[in-house]
PDB file of C-alpha atoms and ligand atoms in Angstrom:
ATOM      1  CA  UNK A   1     -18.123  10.479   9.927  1.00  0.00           C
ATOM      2  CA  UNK A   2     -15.916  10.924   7.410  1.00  0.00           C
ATOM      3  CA  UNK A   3     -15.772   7.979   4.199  1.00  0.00           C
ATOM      4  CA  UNK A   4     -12.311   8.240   2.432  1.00  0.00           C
ATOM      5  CA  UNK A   5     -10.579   6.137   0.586  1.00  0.00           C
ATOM      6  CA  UNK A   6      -7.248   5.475   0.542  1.00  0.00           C
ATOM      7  CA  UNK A   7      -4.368   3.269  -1.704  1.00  0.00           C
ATOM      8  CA  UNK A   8      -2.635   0.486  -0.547  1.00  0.00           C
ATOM      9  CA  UNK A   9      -0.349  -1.986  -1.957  1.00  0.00           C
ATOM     10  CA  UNK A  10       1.085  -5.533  -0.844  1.00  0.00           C
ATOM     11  CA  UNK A  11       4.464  -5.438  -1.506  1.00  0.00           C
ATOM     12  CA  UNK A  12       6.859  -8.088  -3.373  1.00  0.00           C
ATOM     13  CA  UNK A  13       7.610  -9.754  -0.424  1.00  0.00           C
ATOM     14  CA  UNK A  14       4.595 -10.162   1.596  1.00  0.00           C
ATOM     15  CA  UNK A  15       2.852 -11.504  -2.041  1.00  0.00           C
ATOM     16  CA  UNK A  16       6.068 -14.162  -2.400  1.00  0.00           C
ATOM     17  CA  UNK A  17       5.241 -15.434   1.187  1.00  0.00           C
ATOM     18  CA  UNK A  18       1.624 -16.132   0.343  1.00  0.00           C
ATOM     19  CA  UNK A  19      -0.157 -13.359   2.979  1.00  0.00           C
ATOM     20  CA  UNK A  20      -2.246 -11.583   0.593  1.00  0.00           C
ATOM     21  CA  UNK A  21      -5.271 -13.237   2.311  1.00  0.00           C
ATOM     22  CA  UNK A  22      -4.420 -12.832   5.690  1.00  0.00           C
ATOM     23  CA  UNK A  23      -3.586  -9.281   4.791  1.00  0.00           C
ATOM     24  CA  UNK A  24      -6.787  -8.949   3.451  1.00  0.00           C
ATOM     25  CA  UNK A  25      -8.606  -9.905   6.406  1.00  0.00           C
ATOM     26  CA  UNK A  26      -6.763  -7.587   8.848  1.00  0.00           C
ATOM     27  CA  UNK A  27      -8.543  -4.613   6.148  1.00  0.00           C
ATOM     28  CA  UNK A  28     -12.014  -6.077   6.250  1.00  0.00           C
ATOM     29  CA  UNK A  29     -11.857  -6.875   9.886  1.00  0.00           C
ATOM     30  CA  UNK A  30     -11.135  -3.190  11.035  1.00  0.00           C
ATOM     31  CA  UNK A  31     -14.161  -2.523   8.582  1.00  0.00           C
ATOM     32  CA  UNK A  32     -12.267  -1.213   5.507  1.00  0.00           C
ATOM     33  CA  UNK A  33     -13.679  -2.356   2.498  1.00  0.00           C
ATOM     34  CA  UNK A  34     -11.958  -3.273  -1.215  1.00  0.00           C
ATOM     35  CA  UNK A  35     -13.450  -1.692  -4.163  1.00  0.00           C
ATOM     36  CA  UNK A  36     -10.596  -2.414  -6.490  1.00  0.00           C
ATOM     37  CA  UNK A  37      -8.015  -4.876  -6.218  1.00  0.00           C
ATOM     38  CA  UNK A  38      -5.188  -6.396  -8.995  1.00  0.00           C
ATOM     39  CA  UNK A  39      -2.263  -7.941  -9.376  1.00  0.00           C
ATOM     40  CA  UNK A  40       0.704  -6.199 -11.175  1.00  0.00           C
ATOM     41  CA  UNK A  41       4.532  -6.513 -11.922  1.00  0.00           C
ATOM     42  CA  UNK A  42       5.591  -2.877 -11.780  1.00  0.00           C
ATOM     43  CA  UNK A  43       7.452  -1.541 -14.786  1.00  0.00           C
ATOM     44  CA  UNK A  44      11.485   0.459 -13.585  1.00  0.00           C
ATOM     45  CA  UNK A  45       9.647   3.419 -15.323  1.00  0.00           C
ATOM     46  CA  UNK A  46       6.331   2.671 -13.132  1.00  0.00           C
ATOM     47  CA  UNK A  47       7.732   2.538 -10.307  1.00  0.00           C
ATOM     48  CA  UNK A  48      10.253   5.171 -10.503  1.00  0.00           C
ATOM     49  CA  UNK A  49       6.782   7.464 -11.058  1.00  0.00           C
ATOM     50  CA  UNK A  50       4.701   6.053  -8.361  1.00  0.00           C
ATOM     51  CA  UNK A  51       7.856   7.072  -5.811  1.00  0.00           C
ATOM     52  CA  UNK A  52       8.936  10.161  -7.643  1.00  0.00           C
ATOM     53  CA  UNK A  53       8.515  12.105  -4.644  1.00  0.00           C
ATOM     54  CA  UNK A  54      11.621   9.933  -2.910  1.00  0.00           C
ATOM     55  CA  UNK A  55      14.129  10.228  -6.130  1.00  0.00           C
ATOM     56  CA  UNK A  56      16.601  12.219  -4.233  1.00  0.00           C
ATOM     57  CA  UNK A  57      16.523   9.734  -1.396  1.00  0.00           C
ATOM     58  CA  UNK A  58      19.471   7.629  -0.831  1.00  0.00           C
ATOM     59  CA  UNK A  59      16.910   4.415  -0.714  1.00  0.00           C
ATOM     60  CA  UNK A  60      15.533   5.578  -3.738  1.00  0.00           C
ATOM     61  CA  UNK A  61      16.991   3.050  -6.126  1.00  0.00           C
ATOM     62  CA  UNK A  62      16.719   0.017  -3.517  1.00  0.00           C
ATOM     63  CA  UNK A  63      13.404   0.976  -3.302  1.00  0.00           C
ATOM     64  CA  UNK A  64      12.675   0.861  -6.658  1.00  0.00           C
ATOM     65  CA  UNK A  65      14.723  -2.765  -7.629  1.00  0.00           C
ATOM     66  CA  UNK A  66      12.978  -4.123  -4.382  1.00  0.00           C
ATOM     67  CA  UNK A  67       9.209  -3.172  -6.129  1.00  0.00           C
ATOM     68  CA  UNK A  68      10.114  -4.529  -9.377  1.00  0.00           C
ATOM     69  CA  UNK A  69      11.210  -7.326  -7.964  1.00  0.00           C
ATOM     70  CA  UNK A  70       8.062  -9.937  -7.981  1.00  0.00           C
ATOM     71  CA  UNK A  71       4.355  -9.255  -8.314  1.00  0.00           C
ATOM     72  CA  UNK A  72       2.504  -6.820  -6.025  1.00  0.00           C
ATOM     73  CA  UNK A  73      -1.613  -6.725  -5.016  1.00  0.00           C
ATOM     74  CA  UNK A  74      -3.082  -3.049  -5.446  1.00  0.00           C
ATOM     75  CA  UNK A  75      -6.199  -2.016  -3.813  1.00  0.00           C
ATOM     76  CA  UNK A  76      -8.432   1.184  -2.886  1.00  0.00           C
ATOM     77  CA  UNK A  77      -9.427   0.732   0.345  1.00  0.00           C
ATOM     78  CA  UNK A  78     -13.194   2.465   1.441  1.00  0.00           C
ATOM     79  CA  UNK A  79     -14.470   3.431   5.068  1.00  0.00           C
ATOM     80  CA  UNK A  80     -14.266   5.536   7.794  1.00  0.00           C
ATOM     81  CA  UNK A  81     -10.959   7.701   7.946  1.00  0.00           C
ATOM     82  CA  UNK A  82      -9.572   4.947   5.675  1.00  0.00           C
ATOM     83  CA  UNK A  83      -6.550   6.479   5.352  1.00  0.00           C
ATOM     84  CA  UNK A  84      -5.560   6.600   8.866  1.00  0.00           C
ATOM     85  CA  UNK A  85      -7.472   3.599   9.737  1.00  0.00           C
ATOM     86  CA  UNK A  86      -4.784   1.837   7.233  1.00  0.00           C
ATOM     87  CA  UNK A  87      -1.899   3.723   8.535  1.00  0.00           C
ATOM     88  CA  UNK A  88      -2.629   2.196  11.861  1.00  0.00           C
ATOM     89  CA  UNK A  89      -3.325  -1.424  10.618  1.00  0.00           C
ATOM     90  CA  UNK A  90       0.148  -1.115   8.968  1.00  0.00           C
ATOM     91  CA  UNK A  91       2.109   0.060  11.345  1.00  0.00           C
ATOM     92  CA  UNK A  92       5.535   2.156  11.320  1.00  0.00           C
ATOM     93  CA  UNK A  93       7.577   1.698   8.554  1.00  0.00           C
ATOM     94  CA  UNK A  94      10.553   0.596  10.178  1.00  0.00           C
ATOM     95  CA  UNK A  95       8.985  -3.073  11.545  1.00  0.00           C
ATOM     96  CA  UNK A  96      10.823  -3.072  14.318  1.00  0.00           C
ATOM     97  CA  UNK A  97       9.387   0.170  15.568  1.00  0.00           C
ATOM     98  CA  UNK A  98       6.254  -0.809  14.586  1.00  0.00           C
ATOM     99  CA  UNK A  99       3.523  -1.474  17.625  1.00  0.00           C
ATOM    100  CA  UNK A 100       2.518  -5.354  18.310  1.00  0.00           C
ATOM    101  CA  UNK A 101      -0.536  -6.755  15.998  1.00  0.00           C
ATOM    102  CA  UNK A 102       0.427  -4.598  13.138  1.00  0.00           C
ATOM    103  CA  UNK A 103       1.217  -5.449   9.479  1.00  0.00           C
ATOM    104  CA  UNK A 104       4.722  -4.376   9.574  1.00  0.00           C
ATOM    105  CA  UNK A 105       5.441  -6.256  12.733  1.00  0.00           C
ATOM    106  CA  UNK A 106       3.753  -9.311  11.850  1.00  0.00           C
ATOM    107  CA  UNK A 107       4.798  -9.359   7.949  1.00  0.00           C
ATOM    108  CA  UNK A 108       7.580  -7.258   7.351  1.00  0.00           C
ATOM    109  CA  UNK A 109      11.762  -8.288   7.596  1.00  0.00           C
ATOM    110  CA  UNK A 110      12.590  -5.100   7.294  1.00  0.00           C
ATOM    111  CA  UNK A 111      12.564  -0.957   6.302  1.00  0.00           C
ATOM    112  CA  UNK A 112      13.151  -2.472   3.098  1.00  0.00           C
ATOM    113  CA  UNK A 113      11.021  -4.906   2.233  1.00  0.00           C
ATOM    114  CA  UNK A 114       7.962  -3.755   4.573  1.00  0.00           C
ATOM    115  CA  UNK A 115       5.226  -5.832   3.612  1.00  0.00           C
ATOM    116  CA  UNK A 116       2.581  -2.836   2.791  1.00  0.00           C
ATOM    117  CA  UNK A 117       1.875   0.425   1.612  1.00  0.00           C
ATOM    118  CA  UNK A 118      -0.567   3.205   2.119  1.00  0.00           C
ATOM    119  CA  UNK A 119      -1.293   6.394   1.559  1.00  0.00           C
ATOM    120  CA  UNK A 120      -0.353   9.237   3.750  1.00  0.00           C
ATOM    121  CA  UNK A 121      -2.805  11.674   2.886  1.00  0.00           C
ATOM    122  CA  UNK A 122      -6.291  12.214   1.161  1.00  0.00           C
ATOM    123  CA  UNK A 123      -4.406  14.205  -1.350  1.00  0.00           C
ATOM    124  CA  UNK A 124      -1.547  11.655  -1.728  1.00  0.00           C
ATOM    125  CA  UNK A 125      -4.188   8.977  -1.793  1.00  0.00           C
ATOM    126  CA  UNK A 126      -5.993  10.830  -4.915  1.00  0.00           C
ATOM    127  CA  UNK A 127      -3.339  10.444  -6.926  1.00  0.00           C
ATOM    128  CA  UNK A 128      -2.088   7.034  -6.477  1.00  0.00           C
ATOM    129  CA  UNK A 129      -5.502   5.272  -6.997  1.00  0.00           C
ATOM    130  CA  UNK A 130      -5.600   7.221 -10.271  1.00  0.00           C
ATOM    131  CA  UNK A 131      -1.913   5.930 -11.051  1.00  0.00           C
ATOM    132  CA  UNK A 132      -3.311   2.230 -10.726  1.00  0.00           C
ATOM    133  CA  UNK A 133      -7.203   2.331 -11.329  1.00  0.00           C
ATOM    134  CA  UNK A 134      -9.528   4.063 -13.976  1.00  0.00           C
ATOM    135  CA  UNK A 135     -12.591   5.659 -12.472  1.00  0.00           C
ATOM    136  CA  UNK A 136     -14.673   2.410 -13.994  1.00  0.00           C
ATOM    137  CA  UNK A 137     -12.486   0.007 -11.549  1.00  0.00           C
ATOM    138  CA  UNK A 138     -13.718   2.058  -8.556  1.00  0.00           C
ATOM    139  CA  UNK A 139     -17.020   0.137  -7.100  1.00  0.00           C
ATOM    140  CA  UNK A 140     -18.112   2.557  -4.649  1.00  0.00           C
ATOM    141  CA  UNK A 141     -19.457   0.336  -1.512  1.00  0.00           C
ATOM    142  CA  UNK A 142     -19.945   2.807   1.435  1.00  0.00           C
ATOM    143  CA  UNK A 143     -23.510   5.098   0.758  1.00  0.00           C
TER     144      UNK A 143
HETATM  145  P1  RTP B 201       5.030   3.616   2.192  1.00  0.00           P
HETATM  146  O1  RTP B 201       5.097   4.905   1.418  1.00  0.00           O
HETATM  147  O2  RTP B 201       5.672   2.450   1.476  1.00  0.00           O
HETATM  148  O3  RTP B 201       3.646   3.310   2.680  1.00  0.00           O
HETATM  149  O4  RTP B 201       5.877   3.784   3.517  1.00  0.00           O
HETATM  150  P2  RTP B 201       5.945   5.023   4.476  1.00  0.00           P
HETATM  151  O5  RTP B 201       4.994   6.109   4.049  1.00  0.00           O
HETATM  152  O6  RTP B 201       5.808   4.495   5.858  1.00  0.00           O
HETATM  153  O7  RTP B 201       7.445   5.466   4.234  1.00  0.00           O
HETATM  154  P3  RTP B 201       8.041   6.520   3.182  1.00  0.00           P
HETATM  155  O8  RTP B 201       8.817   7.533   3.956  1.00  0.00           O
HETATM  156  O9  RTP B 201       6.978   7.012   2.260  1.00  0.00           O
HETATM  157  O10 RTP B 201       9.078   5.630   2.380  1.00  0.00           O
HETATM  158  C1  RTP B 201       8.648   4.822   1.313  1.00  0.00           C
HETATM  159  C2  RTP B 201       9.325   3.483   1.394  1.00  0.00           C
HETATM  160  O11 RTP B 201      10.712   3.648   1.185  1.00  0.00           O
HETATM  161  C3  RTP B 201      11.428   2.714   1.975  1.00  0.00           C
HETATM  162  N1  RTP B 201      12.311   3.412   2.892  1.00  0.00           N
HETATM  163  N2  RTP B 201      13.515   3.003   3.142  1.00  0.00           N
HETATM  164  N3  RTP B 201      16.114   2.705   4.160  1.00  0.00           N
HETATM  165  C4  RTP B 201      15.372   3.734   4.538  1.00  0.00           C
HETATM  166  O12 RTP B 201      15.761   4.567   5.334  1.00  0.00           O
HETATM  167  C5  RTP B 201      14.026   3.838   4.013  1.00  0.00           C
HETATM  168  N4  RTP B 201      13.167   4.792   4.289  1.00  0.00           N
HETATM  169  C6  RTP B 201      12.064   4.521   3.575  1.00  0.00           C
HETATM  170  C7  RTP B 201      10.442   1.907   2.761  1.00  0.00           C
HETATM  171  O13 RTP B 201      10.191   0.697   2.067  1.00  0.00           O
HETATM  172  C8  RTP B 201       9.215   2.784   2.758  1.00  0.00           C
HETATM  173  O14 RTP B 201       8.053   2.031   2.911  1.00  0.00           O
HETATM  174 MG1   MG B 202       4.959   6.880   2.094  1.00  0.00          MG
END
């Protein structure tokens, strides 16, 4: 059994349509749990850095206007293969390739504005909860 943990956010849109609590329960109920959550309005300059790995992307400046945009709910996410776990709860990133009962096909409008993130990776997820959360934030739930 391996514990992970893994980053997630709730994107502008999904936060302006009020499903950060149903959102919420879709992590708990697959038995992920929250050990740091927050609300933030992402900085040009914070969010160019948290996607710096998509700057030469033609979506790349969408992307960032569209996660400036309005508030957004971070979280580190705890439990069993978390980061795969939350891969599946979200679904594909294009929503209408994503499966039935999934984030992205129940929240998302679009590739655009897609409701959620998540890590990819352990490594990837590493370094985003240290963009958003100081070591002190982390409360470690899963022994
Ligand atoms: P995310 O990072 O947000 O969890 O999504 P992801 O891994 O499924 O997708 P990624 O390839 O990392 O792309 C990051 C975000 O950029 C936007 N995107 N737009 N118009 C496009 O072709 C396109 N491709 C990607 C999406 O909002 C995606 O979530
Ligand atoms: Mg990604």
């Amino acid at each position: 059994m391996a514990i992970e943990r893994t980053f997630s956010i709730i994107k502008p849109d999904a936060v302006a349509k009020n499903h950060i609590g149903a959102i919420y329960n879709r992590f708990e109920s697959a038995g992920l749990k929250i050990i740091a959550s927050k609300m933030v309005h992402l900085t040009k300059e914070q969010a160019e850095g948290f996607y710096a790995e998509h700057s030469e992307r033609p979506f790349f400046g969408a992307l960032v206007s569209f996660m400036t945009s309005g508030p957004i709910m971070v979280q580190c996410l705890e439990g069993e293969n978390a980061v795969l776990a939350n891969r599946e709860i979200m679904g594909a990133t294009n929503p209408a390739e994503a499966a039935r009962g999934t984030l992205r096909a129940d929240y998302a409008a679009s590739i655009d504005e897609n409701a959620v993130h998540g890590s990819d990776a352990v490594a990837s997820a590493e370094r985003e909860i240290a963009y958003f959360f100081s070591a002190e934030e982390l409360c470690a739930r899963t022994r």
